[in-house]
mmCIF file of C-alpha atoms in Angstrom:
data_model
loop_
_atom_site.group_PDB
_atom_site.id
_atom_site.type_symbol
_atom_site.label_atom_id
_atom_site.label_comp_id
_atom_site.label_asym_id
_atom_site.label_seq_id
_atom_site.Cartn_x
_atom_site.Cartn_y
_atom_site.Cartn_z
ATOM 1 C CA UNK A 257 -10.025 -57.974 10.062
ATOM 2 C CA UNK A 258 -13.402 -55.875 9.486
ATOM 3 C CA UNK A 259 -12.816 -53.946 12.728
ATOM 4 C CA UNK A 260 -9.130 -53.009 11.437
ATOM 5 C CA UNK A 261 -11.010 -52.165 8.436
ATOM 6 C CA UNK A 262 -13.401 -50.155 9.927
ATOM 7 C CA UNK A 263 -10.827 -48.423 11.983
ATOM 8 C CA UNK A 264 -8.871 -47.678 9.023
ATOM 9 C CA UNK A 265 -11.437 -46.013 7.506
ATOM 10 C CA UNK A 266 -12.228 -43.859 10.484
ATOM 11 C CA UNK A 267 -9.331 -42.857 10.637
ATOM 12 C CA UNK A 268 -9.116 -41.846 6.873
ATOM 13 C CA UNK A 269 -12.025 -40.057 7.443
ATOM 14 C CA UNK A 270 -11.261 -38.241 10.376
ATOM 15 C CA UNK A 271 -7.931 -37.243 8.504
ATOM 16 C CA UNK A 272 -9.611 -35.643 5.562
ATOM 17 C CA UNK A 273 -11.990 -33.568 8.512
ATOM 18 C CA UNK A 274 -9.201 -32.387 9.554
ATOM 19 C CA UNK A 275 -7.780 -31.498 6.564
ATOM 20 C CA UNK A 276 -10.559 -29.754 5.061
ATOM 21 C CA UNK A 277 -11.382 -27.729 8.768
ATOM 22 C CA UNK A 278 -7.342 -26.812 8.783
ATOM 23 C CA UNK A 279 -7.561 -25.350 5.184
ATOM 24 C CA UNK A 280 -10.902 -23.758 6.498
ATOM 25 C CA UNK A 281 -9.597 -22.226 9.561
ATOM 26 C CA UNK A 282 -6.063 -21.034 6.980
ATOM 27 C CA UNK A 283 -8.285 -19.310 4.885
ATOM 28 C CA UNK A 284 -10.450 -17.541 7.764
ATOM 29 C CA UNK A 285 -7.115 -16.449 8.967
ATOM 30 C CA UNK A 286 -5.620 -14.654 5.982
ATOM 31 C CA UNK A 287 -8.923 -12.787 5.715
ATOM 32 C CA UNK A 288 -7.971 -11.843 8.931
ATOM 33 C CA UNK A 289 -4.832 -11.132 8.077
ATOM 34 C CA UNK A 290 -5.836 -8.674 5.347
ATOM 35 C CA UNK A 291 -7.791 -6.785 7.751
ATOM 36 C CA UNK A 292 -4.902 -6.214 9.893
ATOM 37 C CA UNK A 293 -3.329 -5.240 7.297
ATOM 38 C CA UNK A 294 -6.016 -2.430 5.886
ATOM 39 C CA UNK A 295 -6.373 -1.393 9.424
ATOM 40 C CA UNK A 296 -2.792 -0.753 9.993
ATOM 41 C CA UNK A 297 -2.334 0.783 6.595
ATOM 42 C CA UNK A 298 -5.102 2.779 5.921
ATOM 43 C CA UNK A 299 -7.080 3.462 9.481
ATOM 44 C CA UNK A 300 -4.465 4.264 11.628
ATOM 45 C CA UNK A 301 -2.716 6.244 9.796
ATOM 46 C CA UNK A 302 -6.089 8.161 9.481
ATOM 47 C CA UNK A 303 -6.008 8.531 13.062
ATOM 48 C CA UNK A 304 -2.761 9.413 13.134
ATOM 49 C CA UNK A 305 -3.376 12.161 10.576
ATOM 50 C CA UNK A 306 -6.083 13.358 12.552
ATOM 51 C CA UNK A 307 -3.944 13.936 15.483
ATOM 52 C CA UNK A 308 -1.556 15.583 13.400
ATOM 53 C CA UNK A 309 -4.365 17.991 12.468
ATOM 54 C CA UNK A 310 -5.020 18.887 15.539
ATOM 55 C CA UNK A 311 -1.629 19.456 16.774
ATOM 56 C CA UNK A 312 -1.463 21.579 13.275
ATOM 57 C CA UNK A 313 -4.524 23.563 14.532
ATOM 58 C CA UNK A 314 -2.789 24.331 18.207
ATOM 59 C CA UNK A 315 0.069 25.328 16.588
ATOM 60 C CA UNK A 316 -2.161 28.261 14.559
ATOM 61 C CA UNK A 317 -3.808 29.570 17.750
ATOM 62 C CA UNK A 318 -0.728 29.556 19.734
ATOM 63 C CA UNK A 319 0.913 31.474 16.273
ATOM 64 C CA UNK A 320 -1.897 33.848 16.545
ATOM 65 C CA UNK A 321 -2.075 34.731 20.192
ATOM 66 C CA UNK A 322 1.550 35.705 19.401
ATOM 67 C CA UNK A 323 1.069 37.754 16.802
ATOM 68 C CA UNK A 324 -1.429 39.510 19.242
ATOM 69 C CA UNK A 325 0.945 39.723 21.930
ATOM 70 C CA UNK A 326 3.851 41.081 19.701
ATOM 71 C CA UNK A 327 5.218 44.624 20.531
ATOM 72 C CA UNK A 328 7.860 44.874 17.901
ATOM 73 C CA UNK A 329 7.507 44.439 14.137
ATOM 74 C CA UNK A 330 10.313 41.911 13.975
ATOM 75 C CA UNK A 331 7.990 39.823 16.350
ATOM 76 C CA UNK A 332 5.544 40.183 14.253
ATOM 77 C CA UNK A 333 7.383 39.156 11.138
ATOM 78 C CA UNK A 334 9.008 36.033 12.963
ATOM 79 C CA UNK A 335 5.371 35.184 13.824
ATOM 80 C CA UNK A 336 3.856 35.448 10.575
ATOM 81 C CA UNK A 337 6.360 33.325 8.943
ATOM 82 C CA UNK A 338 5.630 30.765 11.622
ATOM 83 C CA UNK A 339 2.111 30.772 10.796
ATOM 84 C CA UNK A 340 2.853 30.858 6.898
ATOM 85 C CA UNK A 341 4.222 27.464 7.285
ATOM 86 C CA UNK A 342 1.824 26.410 9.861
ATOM 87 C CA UNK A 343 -0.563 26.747 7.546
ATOM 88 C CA UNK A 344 0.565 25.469 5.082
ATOM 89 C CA UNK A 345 1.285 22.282 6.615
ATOM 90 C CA UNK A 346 -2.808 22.269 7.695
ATOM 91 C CA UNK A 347 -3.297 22.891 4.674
ATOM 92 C CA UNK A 348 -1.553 19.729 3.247
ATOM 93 C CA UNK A 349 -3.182 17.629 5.926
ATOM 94 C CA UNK A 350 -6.927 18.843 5.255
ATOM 95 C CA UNK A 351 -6.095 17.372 1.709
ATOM 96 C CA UNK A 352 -4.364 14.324 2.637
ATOM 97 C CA UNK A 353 -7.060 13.302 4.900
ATOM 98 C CA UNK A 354 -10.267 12.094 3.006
ATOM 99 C CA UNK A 355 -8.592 9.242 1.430
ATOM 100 C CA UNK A 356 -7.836 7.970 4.820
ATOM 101 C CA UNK A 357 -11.902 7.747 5.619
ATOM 102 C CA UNK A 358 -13.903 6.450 3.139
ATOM 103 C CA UNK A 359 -17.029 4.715 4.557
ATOM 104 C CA UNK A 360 -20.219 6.888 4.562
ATOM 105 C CA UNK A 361 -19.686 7.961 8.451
ATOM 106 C CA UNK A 362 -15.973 8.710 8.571
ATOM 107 C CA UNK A 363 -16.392 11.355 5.436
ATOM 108 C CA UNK A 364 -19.265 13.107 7.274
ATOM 109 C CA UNK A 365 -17.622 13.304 9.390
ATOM 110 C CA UNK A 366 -14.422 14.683 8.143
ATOM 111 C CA UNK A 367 -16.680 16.652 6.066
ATOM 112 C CA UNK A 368 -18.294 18.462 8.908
ATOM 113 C CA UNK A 369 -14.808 18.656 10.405
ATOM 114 C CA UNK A 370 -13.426 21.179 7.238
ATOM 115 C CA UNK A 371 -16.258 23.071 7.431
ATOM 116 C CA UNK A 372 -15.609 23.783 11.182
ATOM 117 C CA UNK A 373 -11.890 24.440 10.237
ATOM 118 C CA UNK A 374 -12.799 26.920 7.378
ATOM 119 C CA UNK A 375 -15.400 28.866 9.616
ATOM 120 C CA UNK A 376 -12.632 28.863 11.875
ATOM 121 C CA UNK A 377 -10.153 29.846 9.286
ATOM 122 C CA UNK A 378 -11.938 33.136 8.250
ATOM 123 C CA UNK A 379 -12.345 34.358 11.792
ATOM 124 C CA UNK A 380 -8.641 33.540 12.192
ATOM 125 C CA UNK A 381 -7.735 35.756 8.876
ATOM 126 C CA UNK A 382 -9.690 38.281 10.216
ATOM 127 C CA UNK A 383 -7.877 38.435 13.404
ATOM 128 C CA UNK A 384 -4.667 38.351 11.898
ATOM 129 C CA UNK A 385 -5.529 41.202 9.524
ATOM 130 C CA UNK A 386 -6.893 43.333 12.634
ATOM 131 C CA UNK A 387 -4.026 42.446 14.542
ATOM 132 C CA UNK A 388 -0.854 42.532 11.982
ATOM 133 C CA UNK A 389 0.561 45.918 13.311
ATOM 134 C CA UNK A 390 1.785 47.213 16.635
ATOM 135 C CA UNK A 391 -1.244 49.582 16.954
ATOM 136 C CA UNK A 392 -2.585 48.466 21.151
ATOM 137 C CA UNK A 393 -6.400 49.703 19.768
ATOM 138 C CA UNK A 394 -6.141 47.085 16.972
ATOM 139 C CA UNK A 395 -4.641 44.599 18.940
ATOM 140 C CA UNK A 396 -7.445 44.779 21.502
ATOM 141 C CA UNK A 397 -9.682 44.365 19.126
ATOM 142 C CA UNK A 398 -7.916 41.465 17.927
ATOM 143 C CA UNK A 399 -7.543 39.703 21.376
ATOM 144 C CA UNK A 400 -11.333 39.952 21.639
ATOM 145 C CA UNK A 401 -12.230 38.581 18.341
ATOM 146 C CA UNK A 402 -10.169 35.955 19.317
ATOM 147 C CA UNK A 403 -11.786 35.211 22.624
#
């Protein structure tokens, strides 16, 4: 009777181990959970932002090389409205993006990124102020600004 006794109480004991390691192990998984979640919600879509940018920023140099290129003044015209909206779409993203990085690296980071964007912003209004006619002279001057 003492060993059944004994073996009872192992058992009890081994039971409530369990237990108490299986809430453990619960709890360690819904912080991991919530990190899953924060990374799906918040850092990818940083990333994904990001990439947006840069397909934003493409889109402006491709706008202005055609703007350079273009012979006619409806060319131009249909150019300049597609970099209007161009940039106003980068425009949107540059804002949307710091609350997507918010530990002390990622908004250096993005901070050093806007500044290289607005330096590159200026030289890209001047171009497109040089180059916003059909004169060749200007638009050579233009095309090597923007080399």
């Amino acid at each position: 009777m003492k060993t059944m006794t004994k073996l009872m109480g192992l058992a009890c004991v081994l039971s409530l181990l369990t237990a108490l390691l299986s809430f453990y192990a619960l709890g360690k998984m819904k912080d991991q959970s919530e990190d899953l979640s924060r990374i799906s919600s918040v850092d990818i879509k940083g990333l994904d932002l990001a990439r947006e940018l840069n397909v934003s920023m493409l889109r402006l140099i491709r706008d202005e090389k055609n703007i350079i290129l273009a012979d006619e003044t409806a060319e131009l015209t249909r150019f300049m409205d597609f970099l209007k909206s161009g940039r106003a779409t980068l425009n949107k993203e540059l804002g949307d993006i710091d609350q997507y990085y918010y530990t002390d690296e990622g908004k250096k980071k993005i901070g050093k990124l806007k500044d290289v964007i607005n330096d590159w912003l200026k030289v890209h209004d001047e171009i497109l102020n040089i180059a916003n006619n059909t004169d060749a002279v200007q638009k050579e001057k233009a095309q090597a600004l923007s080399s």
